[in-house]
JSON list of C-alpha atoms in Angstrom, two decimals:
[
{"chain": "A", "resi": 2, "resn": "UNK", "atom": "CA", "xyz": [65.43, 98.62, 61.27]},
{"chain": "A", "resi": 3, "resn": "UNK", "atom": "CA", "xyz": [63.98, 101.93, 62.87]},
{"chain": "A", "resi": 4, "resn": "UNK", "atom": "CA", "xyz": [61.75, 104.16, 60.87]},
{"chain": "A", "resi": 5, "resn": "UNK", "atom": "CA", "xyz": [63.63, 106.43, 59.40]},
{"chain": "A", "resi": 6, "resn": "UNK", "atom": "CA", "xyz": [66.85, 104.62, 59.26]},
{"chain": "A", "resi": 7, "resn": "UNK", "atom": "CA", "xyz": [68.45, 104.86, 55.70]},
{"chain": "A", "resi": 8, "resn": "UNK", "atom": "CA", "xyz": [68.34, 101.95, 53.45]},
{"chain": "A", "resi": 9, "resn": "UNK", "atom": "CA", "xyz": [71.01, 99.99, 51.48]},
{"chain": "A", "resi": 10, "resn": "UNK", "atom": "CA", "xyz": [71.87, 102.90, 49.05]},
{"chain": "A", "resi": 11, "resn": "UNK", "atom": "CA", "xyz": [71.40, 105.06, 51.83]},
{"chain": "A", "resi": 12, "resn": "UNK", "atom": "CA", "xyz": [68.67, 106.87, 50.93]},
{"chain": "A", "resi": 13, "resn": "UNK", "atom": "CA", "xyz": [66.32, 108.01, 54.24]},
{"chain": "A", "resi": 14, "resn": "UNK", "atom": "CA", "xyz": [62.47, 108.46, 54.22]},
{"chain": "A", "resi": 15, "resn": "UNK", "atom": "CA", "xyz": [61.48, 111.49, 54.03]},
{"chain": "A", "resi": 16, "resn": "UNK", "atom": "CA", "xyz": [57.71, 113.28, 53.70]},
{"chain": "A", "resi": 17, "resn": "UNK", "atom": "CA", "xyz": [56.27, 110.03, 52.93]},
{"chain": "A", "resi": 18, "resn": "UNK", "atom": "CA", "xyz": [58.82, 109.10, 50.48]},
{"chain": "A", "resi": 19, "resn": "UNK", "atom": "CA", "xyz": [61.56, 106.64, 49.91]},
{"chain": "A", "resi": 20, "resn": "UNK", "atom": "CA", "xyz": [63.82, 109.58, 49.69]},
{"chain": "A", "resi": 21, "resn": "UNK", "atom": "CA", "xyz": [64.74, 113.15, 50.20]},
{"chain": "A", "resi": 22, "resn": "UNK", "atom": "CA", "xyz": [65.39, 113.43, 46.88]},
{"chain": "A", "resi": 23, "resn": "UNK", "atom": "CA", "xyz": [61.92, 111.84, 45.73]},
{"chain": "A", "resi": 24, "resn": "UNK", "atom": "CA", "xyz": [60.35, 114.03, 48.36]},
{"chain": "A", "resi": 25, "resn": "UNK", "atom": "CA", "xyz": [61.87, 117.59, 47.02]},
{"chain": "A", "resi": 26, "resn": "UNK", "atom": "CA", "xyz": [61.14, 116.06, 43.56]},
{"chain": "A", "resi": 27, "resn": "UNK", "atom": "CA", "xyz": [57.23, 115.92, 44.02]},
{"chain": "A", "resi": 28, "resn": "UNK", "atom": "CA", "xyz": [57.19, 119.15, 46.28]},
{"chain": "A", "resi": 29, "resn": "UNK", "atom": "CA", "xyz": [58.34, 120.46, 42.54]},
{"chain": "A", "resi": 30, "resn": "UNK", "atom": "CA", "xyz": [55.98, 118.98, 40.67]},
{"chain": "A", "resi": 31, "resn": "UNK", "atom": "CA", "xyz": [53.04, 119.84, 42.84]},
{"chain": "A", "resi": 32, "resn": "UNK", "atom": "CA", "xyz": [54.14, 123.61, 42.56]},
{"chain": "A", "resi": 33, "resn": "UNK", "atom": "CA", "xyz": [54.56, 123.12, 38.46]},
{"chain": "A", "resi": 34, "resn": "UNK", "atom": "CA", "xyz": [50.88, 121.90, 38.72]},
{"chain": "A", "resi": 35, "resn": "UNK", "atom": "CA", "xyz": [49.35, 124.12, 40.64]},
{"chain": "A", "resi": 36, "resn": "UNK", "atom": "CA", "xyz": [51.09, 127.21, 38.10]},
{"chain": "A", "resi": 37, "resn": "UNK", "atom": "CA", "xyz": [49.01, 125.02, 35.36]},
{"chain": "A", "resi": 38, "resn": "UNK", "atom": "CA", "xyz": [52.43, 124.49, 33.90]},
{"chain": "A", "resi": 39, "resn": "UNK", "atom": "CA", "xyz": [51.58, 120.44, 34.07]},
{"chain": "A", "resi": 40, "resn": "UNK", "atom": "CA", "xyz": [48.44, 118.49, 34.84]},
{"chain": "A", "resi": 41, "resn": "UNK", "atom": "CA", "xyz": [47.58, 115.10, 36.09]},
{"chain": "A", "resi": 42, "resn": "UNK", "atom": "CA", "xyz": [50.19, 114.40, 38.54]},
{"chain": "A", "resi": 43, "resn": "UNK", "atom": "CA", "xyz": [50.39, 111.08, 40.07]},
{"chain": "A", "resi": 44, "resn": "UNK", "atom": "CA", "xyz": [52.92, 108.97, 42.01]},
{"chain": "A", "resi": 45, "resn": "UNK", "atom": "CA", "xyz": [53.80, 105.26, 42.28]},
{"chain": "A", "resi": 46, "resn": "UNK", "atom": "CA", "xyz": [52.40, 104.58, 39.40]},
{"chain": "A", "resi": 47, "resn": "UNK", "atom": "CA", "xyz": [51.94, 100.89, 38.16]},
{"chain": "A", "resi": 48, "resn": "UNK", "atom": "CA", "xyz": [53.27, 99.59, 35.20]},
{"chain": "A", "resi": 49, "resn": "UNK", "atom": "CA", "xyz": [53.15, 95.91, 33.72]},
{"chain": "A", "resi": 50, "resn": "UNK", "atom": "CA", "xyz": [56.26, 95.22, 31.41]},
{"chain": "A", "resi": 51, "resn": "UNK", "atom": "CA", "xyz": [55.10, 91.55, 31.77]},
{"chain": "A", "resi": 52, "resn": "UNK", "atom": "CA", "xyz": [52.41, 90.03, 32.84]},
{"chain": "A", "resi": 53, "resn": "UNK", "atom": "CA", "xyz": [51.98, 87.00, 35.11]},
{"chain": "A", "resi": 54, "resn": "UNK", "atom": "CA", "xyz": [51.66, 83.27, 33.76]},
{"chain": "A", "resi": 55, "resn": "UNK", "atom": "CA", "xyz": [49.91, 80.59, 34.42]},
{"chain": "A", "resi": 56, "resn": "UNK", "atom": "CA", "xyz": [49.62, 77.16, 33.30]},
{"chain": "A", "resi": 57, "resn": "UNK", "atom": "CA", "xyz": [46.55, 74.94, 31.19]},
{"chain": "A", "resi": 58, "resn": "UNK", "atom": "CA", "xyz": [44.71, 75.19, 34.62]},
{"chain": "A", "resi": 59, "resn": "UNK", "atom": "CA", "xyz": [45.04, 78.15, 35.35]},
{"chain": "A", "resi": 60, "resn": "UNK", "atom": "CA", "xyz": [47.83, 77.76, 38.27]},
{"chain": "A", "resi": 61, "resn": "UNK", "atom": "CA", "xyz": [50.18, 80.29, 38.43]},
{"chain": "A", "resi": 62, "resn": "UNK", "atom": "CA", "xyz": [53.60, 79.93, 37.29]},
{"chain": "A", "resi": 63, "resn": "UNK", "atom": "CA", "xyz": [55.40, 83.49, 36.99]},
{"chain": "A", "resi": 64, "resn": "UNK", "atom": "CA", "xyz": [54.36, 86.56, 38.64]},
{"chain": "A", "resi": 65, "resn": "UNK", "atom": "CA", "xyz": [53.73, 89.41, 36.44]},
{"chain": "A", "resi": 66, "resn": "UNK", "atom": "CA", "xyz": [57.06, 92.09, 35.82]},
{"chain": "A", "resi": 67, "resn": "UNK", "atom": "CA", "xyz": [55.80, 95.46, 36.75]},
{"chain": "A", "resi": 68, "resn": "UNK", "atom": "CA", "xyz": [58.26, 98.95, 37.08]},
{"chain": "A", "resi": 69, "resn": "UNK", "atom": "CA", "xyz": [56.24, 101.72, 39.08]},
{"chain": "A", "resi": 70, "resn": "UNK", "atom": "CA", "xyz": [57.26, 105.22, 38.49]},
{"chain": "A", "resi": 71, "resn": "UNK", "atom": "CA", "xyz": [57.89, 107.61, 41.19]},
{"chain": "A", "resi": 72, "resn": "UNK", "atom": "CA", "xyz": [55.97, 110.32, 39.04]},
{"chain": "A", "resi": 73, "resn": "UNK", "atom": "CA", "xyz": [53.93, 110.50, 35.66]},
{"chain": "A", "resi": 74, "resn": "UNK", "atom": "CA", "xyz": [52.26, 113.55, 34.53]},
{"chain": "A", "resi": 75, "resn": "UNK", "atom": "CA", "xyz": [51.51, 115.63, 31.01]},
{"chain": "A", "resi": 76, "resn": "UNK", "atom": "CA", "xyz": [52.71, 118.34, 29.92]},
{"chain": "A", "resi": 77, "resn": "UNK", "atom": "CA", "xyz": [50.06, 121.32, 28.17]},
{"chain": "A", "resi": 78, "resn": "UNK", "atom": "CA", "xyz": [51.11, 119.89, 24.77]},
{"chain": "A", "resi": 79, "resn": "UNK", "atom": "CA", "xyz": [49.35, 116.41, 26.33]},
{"chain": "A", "resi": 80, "resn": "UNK", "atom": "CA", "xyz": [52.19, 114.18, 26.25]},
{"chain": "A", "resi": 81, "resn": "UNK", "atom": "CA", "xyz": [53.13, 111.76, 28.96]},
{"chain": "A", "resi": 82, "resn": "UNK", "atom": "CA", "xyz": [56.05, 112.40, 31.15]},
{"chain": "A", "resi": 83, "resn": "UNK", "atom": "CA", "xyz": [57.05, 109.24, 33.27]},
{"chain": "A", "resi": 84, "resn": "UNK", "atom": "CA", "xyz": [59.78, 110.40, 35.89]},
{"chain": "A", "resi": 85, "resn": "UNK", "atom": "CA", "xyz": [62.04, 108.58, 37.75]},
{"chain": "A", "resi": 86, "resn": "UNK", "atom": "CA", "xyz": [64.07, 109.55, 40.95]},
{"chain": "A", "resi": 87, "resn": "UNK", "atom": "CA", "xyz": [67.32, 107.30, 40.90]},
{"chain": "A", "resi": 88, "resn": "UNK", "atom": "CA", "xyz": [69.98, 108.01, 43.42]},
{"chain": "A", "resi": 89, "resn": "UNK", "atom": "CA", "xyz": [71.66, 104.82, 42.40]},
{"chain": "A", "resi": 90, "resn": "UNK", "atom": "CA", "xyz": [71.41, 103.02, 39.40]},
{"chain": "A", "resi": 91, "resn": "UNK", "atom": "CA", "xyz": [70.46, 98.90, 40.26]},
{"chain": "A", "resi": 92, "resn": "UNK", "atom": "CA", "xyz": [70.91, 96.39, 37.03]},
{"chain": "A", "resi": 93, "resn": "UNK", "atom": "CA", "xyz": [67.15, 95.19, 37.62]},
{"chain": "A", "resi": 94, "resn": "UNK", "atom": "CA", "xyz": [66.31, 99.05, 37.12]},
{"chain": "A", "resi": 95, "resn": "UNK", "atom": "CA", "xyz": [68.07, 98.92, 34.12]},
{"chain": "A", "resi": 96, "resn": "UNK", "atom": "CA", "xyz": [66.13, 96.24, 32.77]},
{"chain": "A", "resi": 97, "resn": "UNK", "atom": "CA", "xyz": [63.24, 97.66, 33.57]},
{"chain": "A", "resi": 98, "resn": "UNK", "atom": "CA", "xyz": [63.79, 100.83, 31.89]},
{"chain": "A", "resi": 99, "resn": "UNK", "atom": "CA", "xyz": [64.57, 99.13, 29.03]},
{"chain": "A", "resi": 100, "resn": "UNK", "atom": "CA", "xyz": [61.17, 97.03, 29.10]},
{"chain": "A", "resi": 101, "resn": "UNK", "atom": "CA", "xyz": [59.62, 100.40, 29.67]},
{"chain": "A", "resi": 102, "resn": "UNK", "atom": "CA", "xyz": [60.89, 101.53, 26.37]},
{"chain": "A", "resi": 103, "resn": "UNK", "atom": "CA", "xyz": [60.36, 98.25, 24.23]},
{"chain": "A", "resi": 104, "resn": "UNK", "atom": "CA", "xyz": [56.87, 97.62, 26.06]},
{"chain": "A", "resi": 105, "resn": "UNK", "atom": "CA", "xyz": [54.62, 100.59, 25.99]},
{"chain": "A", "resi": 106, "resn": "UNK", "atom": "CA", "xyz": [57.50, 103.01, 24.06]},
{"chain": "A", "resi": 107, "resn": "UNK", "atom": "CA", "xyz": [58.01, 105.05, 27.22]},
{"chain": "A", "resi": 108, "resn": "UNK", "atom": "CA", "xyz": [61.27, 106.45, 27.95]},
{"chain": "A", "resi": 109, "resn": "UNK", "atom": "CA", "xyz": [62.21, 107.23, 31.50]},
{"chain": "A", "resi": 110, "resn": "UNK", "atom": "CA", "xyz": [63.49, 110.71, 32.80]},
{"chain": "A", "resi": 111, "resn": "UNK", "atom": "CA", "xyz": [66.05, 110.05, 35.03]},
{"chain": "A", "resi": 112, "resn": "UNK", "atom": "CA", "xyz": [66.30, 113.40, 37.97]}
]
């Protein structure tokens, strides 16, 4: 697979990104931030729904769960906005979104 050949949904690389539409998505954001109209932007950010498990000595037997955002930043009022670029939908997104929400009370916005 070339560099910037699409992948299975057929999104294509762009800027860095894992899509055109992630890319013109954080071009926003980094304009919003710089008008002071949000703060703290950061991308691909990690986090654990659940973590990894390991036996009585110590071997591991899952691998932790984790979803990483494409973009999580606050607003001036200080709250957390976790953002998420979906072109298409994929059940173990779903999940995860789900986790997101049951796990650390963090629901996703969808652009």
């Amino acid at each position: 697979m070339s560099r910037n050949s699409k992948n299975k949904y057929g999104a294509k690389k762009t800027g860095g990104h894992d899509s055109k539409r992630e890319h013109n998505r954080a071009s926003a954001l980094q304009l919003k931030q710089r008008a002071g109209l949000i703060s703290n932007l950061r991308e691909q950010v990690r986090f654990i729904l659940i973590p990894s498990q390991h036996d009585a000595d110590g071997n591991l037997v899952e691998r932790q769960c984790a979803y990483i955002a494409d973009f999580v930043y606050n607003l001036p009022d200080g709250s957390l906005v976790v953002e998420d670029t979906k072109g298409f939908r994929t059940p173990e997104y779903i999940i995860k979104r789900k986790l997101m929400l049951s796990v650390h009370g963090i629901r996703i916005k969808e652009i």
